XYZ file of C-alpha atoms in Angstrom:
574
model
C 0.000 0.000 0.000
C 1.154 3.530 -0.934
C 2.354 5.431 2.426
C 0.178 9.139 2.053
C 2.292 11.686 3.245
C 0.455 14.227 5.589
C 1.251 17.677 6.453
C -0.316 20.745 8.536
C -2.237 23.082 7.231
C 0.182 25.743 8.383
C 2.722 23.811 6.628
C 1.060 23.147 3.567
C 0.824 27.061 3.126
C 4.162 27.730 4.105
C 5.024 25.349 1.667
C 3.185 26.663 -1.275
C 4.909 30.452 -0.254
C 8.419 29.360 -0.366
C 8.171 27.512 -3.663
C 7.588 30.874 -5.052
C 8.717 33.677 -2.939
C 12.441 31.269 -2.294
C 13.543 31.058 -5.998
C 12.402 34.339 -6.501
C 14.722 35.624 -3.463
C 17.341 33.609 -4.265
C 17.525 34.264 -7.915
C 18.049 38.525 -6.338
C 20.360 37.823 -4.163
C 22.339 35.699 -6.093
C 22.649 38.387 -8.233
C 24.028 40.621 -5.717
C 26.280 38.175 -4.557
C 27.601 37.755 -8.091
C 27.592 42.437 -8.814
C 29.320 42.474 -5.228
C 32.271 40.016 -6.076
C 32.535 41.393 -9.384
C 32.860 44.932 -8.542
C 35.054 43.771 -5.408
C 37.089 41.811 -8.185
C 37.431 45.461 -10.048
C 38.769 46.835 -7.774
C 40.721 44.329 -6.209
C 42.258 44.290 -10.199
C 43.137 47.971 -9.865
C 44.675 48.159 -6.591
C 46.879 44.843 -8.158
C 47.604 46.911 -10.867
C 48.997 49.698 -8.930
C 51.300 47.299 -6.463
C 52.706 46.133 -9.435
C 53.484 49.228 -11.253
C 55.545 49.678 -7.858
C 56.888 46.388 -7.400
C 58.782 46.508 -10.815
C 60.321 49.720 -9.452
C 61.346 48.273 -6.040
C 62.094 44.552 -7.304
C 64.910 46.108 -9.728
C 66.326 48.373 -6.893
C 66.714 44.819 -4.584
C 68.178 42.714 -7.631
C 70.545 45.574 -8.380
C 71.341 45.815 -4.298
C 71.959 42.251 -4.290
C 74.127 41.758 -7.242
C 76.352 44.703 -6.330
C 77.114 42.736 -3.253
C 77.563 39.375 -4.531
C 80.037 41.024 -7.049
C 81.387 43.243 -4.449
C 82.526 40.166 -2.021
C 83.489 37.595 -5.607
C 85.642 40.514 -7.228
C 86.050 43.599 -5.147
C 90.333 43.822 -4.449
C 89.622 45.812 -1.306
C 87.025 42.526 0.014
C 89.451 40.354 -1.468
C 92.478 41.397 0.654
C 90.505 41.961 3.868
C 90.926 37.567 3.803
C 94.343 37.514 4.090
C 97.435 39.104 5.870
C 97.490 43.077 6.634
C 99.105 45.789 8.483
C 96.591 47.849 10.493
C 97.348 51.090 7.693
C 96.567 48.216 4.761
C 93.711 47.277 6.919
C 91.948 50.727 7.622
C 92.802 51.371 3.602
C 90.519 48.564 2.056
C 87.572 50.048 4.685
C 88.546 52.983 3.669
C 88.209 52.476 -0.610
C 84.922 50.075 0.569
C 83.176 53.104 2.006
C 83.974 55.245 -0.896
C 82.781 52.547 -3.367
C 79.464 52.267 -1.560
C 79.238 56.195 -1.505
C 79.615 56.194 -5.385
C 76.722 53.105 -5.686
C 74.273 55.013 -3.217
C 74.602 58.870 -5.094
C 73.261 56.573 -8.056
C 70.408 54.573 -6.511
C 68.988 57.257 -3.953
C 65.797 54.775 -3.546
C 65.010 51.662 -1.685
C 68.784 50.851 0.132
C 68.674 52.756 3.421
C 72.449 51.762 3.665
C 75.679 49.841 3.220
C 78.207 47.605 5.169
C 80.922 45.855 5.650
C 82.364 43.692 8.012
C 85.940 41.885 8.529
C 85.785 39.247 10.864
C 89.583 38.726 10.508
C 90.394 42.525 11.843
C 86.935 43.087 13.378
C 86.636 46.189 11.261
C 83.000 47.384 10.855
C 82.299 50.177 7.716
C 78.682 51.723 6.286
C 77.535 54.284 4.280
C 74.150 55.724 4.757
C 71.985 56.797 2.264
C 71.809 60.825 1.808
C 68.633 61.332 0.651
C 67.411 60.100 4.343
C 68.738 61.929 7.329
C 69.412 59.254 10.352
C 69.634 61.198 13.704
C 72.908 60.079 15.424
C 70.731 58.216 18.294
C 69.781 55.480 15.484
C 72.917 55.116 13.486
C 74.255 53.717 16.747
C 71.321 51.407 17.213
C 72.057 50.677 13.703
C 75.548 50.258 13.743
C 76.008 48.324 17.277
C 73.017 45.696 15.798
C 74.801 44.993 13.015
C 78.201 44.797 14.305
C 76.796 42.260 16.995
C 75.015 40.078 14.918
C 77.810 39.510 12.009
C 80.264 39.344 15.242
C 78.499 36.300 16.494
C 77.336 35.303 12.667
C 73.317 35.294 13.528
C 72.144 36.538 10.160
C 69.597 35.159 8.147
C 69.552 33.580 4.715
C 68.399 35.703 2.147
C 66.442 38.695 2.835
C 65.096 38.936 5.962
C 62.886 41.074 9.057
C 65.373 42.609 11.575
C 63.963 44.833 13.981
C 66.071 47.770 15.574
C 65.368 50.299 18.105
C 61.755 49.484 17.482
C 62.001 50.071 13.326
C 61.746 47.147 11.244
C 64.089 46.758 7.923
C 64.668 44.120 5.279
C 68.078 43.485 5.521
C 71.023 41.287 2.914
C 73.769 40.120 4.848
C 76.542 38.006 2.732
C 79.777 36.276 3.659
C 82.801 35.424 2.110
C 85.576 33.895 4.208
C 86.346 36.224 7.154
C 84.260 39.084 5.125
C 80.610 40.538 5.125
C 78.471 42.825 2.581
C 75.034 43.565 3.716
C 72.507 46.208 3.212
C 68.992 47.300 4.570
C 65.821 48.294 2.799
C 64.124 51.484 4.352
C 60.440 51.786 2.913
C 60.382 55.438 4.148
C 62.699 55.805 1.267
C 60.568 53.009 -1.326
C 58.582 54.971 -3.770
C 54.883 54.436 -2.532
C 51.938 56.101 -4.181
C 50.487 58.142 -1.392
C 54.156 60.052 -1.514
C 52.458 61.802 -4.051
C 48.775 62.083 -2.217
C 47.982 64.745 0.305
C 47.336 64.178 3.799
C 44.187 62.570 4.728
C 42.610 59.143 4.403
C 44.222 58.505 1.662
C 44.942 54.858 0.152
C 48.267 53.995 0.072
C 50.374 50.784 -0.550
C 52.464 49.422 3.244
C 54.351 46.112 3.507
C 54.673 43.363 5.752
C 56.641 39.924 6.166
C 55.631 37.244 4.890
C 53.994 36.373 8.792
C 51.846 39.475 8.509
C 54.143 41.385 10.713
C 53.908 45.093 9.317
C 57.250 47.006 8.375
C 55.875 50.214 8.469
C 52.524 52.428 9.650
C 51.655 49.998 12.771
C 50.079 52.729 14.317
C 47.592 53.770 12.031
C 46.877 49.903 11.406
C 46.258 49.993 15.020
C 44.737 52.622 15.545
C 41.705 51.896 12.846
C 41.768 47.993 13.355
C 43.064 47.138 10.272
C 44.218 43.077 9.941
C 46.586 41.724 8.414
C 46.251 38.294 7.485
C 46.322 35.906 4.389
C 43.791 35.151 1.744
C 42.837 32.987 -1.046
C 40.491 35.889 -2.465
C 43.056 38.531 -3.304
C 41.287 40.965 -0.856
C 39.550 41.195 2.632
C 37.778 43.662 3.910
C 38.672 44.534 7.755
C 39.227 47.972 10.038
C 36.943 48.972 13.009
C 33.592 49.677 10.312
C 34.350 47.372 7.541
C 35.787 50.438 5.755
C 39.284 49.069 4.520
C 39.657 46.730 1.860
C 43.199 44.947 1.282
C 44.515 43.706 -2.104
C 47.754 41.965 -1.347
C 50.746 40.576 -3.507
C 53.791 38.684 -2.262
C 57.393 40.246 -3.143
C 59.180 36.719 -3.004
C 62.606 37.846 -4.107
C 62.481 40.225 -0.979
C 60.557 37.878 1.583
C 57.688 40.501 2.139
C 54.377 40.945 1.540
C 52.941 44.379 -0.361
C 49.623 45.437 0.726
C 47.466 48.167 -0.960
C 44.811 49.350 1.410
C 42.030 51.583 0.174
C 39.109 53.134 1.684
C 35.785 50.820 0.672
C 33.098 52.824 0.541
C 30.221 49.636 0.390
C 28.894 48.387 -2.502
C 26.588 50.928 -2.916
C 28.963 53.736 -4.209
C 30.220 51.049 -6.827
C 26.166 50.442 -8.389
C 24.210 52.071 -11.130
C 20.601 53.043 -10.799
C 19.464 49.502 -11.956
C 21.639 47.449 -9.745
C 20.310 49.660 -6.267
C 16.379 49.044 -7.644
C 17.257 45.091 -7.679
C 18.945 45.252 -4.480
C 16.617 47.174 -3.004
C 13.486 44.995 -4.107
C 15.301 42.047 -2.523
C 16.020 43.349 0.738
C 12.269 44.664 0.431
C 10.677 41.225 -0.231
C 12.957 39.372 2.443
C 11.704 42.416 5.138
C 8.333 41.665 4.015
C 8.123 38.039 4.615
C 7.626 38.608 8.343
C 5.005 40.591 7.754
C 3.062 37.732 5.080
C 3.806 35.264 8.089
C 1.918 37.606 10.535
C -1.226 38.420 8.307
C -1.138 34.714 7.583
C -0.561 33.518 11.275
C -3.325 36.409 12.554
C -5.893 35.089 9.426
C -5.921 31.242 9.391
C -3.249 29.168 11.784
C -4.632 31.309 15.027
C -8.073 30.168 14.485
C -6.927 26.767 12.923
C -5.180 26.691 16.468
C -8.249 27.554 18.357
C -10.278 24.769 16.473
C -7.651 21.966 17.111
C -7.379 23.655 21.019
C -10.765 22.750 21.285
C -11.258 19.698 19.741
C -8.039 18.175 22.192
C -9.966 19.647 25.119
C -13.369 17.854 24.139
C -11.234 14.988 23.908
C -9.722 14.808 27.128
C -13.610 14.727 28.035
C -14.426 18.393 28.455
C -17.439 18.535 26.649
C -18.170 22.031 28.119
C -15.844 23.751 25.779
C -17.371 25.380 22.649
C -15.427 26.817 19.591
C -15.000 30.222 19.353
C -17.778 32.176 16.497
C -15.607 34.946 16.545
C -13.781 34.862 13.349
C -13.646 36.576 9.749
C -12.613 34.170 7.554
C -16.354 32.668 6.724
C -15.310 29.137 5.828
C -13.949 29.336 10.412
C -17.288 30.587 11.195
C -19.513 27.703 9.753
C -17.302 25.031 10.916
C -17.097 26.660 14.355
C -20.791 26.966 14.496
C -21.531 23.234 12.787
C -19.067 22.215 15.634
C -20.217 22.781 18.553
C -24.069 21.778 17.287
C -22.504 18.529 16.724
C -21.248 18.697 20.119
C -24.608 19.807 21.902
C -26.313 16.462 19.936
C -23.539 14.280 21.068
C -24.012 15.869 24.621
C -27.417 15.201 24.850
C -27.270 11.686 23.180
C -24.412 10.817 25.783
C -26.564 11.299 29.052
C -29.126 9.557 27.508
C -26.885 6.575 27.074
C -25.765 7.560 30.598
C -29.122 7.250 31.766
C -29.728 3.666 30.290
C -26.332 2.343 31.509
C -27.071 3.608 35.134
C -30.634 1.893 35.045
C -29.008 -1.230 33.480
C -26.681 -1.378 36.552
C -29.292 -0.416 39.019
C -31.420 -3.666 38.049
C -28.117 -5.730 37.768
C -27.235 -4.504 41.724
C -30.817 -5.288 42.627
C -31.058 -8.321 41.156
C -27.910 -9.364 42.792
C -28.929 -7.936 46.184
C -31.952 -10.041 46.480
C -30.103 -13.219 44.894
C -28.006 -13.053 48.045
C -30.331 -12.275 50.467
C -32.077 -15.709 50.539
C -28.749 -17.298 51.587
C -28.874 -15.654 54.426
C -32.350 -16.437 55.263
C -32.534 -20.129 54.517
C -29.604 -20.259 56.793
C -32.066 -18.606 59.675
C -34.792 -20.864 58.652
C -32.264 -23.441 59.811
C -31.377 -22.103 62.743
C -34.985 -22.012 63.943
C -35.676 -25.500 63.373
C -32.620 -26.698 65.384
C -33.692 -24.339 68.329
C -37.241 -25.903 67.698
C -36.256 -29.330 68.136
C -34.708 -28.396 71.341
C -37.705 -26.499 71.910
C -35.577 -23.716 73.068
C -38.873 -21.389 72.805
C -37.542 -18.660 74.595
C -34.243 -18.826 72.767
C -36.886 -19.170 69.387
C -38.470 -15.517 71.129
C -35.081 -13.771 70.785
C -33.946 -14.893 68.163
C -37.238 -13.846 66.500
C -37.049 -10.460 67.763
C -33.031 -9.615 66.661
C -33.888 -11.885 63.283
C -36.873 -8.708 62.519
C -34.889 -5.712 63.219
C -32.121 -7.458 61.098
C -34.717 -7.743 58.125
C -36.139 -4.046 58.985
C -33.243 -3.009 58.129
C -32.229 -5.573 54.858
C -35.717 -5.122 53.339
C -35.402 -0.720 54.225
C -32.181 -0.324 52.264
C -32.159 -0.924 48.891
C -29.562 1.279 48.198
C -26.530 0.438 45.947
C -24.347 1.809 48.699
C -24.938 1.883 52.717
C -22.756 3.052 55.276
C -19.910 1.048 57.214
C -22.049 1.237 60.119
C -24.857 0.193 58.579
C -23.252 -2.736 57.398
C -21.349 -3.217 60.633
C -24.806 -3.395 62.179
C -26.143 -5.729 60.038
C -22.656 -8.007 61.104
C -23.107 -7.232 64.754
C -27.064 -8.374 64.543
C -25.995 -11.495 62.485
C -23.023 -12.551 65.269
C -25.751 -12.233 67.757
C -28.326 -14.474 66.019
C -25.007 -17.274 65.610
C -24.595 -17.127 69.367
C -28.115 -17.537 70.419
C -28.399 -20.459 68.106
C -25.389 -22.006 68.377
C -23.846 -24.254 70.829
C -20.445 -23.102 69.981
C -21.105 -20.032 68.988
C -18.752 -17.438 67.240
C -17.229 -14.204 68.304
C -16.286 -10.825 66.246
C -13.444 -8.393 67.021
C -14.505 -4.746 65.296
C -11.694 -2.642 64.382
C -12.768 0.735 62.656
C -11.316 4.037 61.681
C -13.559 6.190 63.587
C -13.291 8.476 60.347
C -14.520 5.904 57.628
C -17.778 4.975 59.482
C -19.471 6.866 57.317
C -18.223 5.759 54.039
C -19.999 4.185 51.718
C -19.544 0.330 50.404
C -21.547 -2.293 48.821
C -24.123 -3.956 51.371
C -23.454 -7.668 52.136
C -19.969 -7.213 51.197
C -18.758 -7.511 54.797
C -21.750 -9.734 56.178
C -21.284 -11.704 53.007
C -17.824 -13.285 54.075
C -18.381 -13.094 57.955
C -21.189 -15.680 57.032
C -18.749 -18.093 54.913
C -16.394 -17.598 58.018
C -19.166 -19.217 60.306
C -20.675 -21.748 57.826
C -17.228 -23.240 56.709
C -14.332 -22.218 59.310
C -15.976 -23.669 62.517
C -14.237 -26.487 64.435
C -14.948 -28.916 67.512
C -11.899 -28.218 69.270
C -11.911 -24.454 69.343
C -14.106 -21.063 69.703
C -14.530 -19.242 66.334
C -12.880 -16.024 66.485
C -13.774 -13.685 63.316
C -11.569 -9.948 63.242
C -12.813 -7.415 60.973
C -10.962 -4.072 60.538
C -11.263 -1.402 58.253
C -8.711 1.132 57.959
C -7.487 3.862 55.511
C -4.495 3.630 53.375
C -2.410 5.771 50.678
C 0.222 5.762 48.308
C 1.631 8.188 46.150
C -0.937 8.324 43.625
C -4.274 6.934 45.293
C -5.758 6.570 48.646
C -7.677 3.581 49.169
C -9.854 2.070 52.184
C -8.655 -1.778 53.179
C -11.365 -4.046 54.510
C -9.911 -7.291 56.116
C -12.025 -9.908 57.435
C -10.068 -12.958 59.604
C -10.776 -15.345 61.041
C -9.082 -18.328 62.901
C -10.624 -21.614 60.974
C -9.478 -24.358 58.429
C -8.697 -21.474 55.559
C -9.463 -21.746 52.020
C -8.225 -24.703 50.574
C -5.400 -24.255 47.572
C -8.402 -25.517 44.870
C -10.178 -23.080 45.961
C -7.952 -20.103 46.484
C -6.858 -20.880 42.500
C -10.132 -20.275 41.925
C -11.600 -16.992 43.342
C -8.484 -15.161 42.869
C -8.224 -15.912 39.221
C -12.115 -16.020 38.230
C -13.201 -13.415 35.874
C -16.541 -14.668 35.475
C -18.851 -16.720 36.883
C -17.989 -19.604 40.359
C -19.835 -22.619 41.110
C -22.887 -22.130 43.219
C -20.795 -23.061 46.188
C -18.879 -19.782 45.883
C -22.245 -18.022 45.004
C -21.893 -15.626 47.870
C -18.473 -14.533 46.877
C -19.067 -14.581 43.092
C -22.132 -11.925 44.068
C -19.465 -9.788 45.934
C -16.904 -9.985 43.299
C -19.696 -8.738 40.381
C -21.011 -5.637 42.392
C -17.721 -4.239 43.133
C -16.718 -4.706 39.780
C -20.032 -2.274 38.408
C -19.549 -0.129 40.715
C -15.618 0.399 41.279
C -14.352 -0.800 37.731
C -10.531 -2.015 37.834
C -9.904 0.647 40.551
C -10.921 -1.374 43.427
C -9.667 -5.521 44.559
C -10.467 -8.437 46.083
C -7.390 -10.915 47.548
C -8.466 -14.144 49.050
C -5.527 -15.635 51.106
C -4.924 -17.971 53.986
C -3.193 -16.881 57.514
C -3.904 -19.371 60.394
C -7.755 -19.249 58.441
C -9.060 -17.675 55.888
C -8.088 -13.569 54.944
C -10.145 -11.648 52.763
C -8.643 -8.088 52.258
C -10.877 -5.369 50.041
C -9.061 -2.714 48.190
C -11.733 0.443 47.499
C -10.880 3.778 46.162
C -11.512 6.421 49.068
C -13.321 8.907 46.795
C -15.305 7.273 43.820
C -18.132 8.152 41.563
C -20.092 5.205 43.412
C -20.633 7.462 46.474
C -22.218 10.039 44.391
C -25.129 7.656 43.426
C -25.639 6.168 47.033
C -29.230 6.947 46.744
């Protein structure tokens, strides 16, 4: 069999919205998606543009650099001689034509190379040249000069060109060795040609670098101070700063170990859009605002009431046949239902107490019938009594008898109730016990234990008399006094509170056949049990499965009676 599939209402609408307004939504923002990375990708295009305009510029000033060194240390007489045996004079002579050389290479490249030295391990003779066009205060050609001199003293330099930091200013630096002798030289970027050297002041965009570990070389504080990040990419660009308002387009200088970064002002998408491409974005955020309000309207119009109707048709359902659907809508399809509802439920209403009725006069007859099926039981057994007492012409004893025998059936033939009292019924025990003794040669005795509070609580009549009788007509011996106990007491646990009804007695006890029997029997016993097949059936109309019966045997017979302390039965007493 095909499974059908169901859904909600509310979902089914839902349903039927996105498969229209989602494409639709999708289709415009896609769209924008796709304007905004290619306009991003213009501009990113530009800016890469630019930083390579600049890196052809600063890539030749670093090759040059680096093959005027290599061919400096190689061929150079004054490097050359530094290697092997000199006179201090020959010594401070070959520094001496060094410096001059480097003087001569820097008055010809005035851009990128902040500097040049040399080192002799062999005399520990330390030379440089700065670069003229930038003036170093004396404070940091010391820091430069005593950082150097250290590190080619005890040979920590780097391979290739590399990140030094000192005093606090980051350079790229070249430091090569031949034998006993070094060459190096330092990049200074305030002396790079950079586009915003030819800006004004402002925000301006301008073009920065950074190792290859996103460490910037130079303006840390303004990247500080406005959030900007450096970091890598697979795009090309990011956008970053405090606002979102920087984007960065970044290219790697390999030859030099750095990274160049040109970071411009973004202004949002917006400033980059025509007219056409501001209406589409601007109907897309419009329909995507919009779809909270559709979900209201539609929530307000049909799944409140749909709600309402389901509300009440779960609380009629738990059995509250009181509630009533609301009339109260404008949507005219809710109305009719609403008011064809609860007509429905007025019929059913009526039709149910009816049935009600029926069942209750159905179990009336049933509990009268079996009232008066038990009551001749009792009397044959009396009928008995008075013929033993007559053959022993015991008249007197026949007199008494007679007298407690008609207030006993006053009160039997009074009550036909479907409940009585425990102390009617107690009565009714307490007249029966007497009747036993006065016709009995051995006659019984009955110990009464009662919660003072449950005397008035209601139980089936006969259903205590009913087994005190089977105690004296089957649990009486020759060799000892019949002793009957009956207590009732109240009991609870954590969900119900019940009153227990235990009648003992000290006789032979229910044999195992029989025990088998009444505790397992659903429906009807032999007419030997008839008495407590009677019992069983009226507690069962009027309690249901929330009250028990357990038969059991402890020195005699034990019957203990489980009844719910407040039950519907006690409401029809009468």
């Amino acid at each position: 069999m095909k499974r059908i599939t169901r859904r909600t209402t509310k979902g089914q609408i839902m349903l039927i919205m996105l498969l229209f307004v989602v494409p639709l939504l999708a289709m415009l923002l896609l769209y924008n998606v796709y304007m905004l990375r290619v306009l991003n990708k213009k501009i990113t295009l530009n800016n890469e543009n630019t930083i390579y305009l600049y890196e052809t510029l600063l890539e030749q000033d670093i090759n040059s650099a680096q093959y005027y060194l290599s061919n400096s240390l190689a061929n150079d007489r004054n490097f050359l001689r530094w290697n092997y045996q000199l006179d201090t004079l020959e010594t401070y002579m070959c520094g001496q034509n060094i410096i001059e050389t480097y003087e001569d290479y820097l008055n010809t490249h005035k851009n990128t190379i902040g500097a040049l030295f040399a080192y002799s391990e062999k005399y520990d003779m330390f030379r440089i040249s700065y670069n003229k066009e930038k003036t170093y205060r004396y404070e940091q050609k010391t820091a430069i000069k005593n950082y150097l001199y250290k590190i080619m003293k005890e040979n920590k330099i780097g391979s290739g060109w590399s990140v030094y930091n000192i005093d606090g200013k980051k350079y790229v630096m070249l430091i090569l060795k031949n034998g006993t002798t070094y060459a190096g030289t330092f990049i200074d970027f305030d002396l790079v040609i950079k586009p915003q050297d030819k800006q004004g002041s402002g925000d301006i965009d301008f073009l920065m670098y950074a190792s290859m570990e996103g460490e910037p070389l130079i303006y840390q504080n303004y990247l500080e101070d406005n959030h900007i990040e450096i970091r890598q990419t697979k795009k090309g660009y990011y956008i970053t700063g405090s606002k979102n308002n920087f984007m960065v387009v970044q290219r790697p200088l390999v030859s030099a170990g750095i990274n160049q970064l040109y970071i411009t002002h973004y202004q949002g998408i917006l400033n980059y859009m025509d007219v056409s491409q501001i209406i589409l974005l601007t109907m897309s955020c419009l329909i995507t605002l919009s779809l909270p309000f559709v979900y209201l309207i539609l929530r307000r119009t049909y799944f409140v009431p749909l709600n309402r109707l389901i509300t009440t048709m779960e609380s009629i359902k738990e059995g509250n046949m009181e509630a009533k659907m609301s009339e109260n809508y404008q949507i005219d399809e809710f109305l009719q239902v609403s008011k064809t509802f609860n007509e429905m439920i007025e019929q059913i209403k009526w039709m149910r107490i009816a049935a009600y009725e029926k069942e209750m006069e159905t179990k009336n007859a049933q509990m009268q019938y079996l009232q008066i099926q038990i009551r001749p039981h009792f009397f044959l057994n009396c009928l008995k009594n008075f013929y033993a007492l007559a053959e022993q012409k015991k008249f007197q004893e026949i007199q008494d008898m007679i007298i407690v025998l008609s207030d006993y059936l006053r009160r039997m033939f009074r009550n036909n109730s479907v409940l009585i009292s425990v102390s009617d019924e107690m009565e009714n025990v307490r007249n029966y016990i007497l009747l036993q003794q006065m016709s009995l040669s051995n006659p019984p005795s009955c110990n009464i234990d009662i919660d003072t509070s449950l005397m008035d609580f209601q139980i089936p009549p006969l259903s205590i008399l009913t087994f005190v009788e089977n105690s004296v007509k089957h649990g009486r011996q020759m060799d000892r006094n019949l002793i009957i106990s009956v207590r009732i007491s109240f009991i609870k646990d954590e969900q119900e509170s019940f009153v227990c009804i235990t009648i003992l007695d000290n006789g032979s006890g229910f044999r195992d056949e029989v025990l088998e029997k009444i505790n397992g029997a659903k429906g009807e016993l032999d007419r030997e049990n008839i008495g407590i097949s009677n019992v069983k059936k009226r507690i069962e109309l009027i309690y249901g499965e929330r009250a028990n019966i357990i038969f059991s045997r402890s020195n005699g017979s034990c019957i203990e009676i489980y009844l719910p302390y407040e039950n519907k039965a006690n409401e029809a007493k009468k």
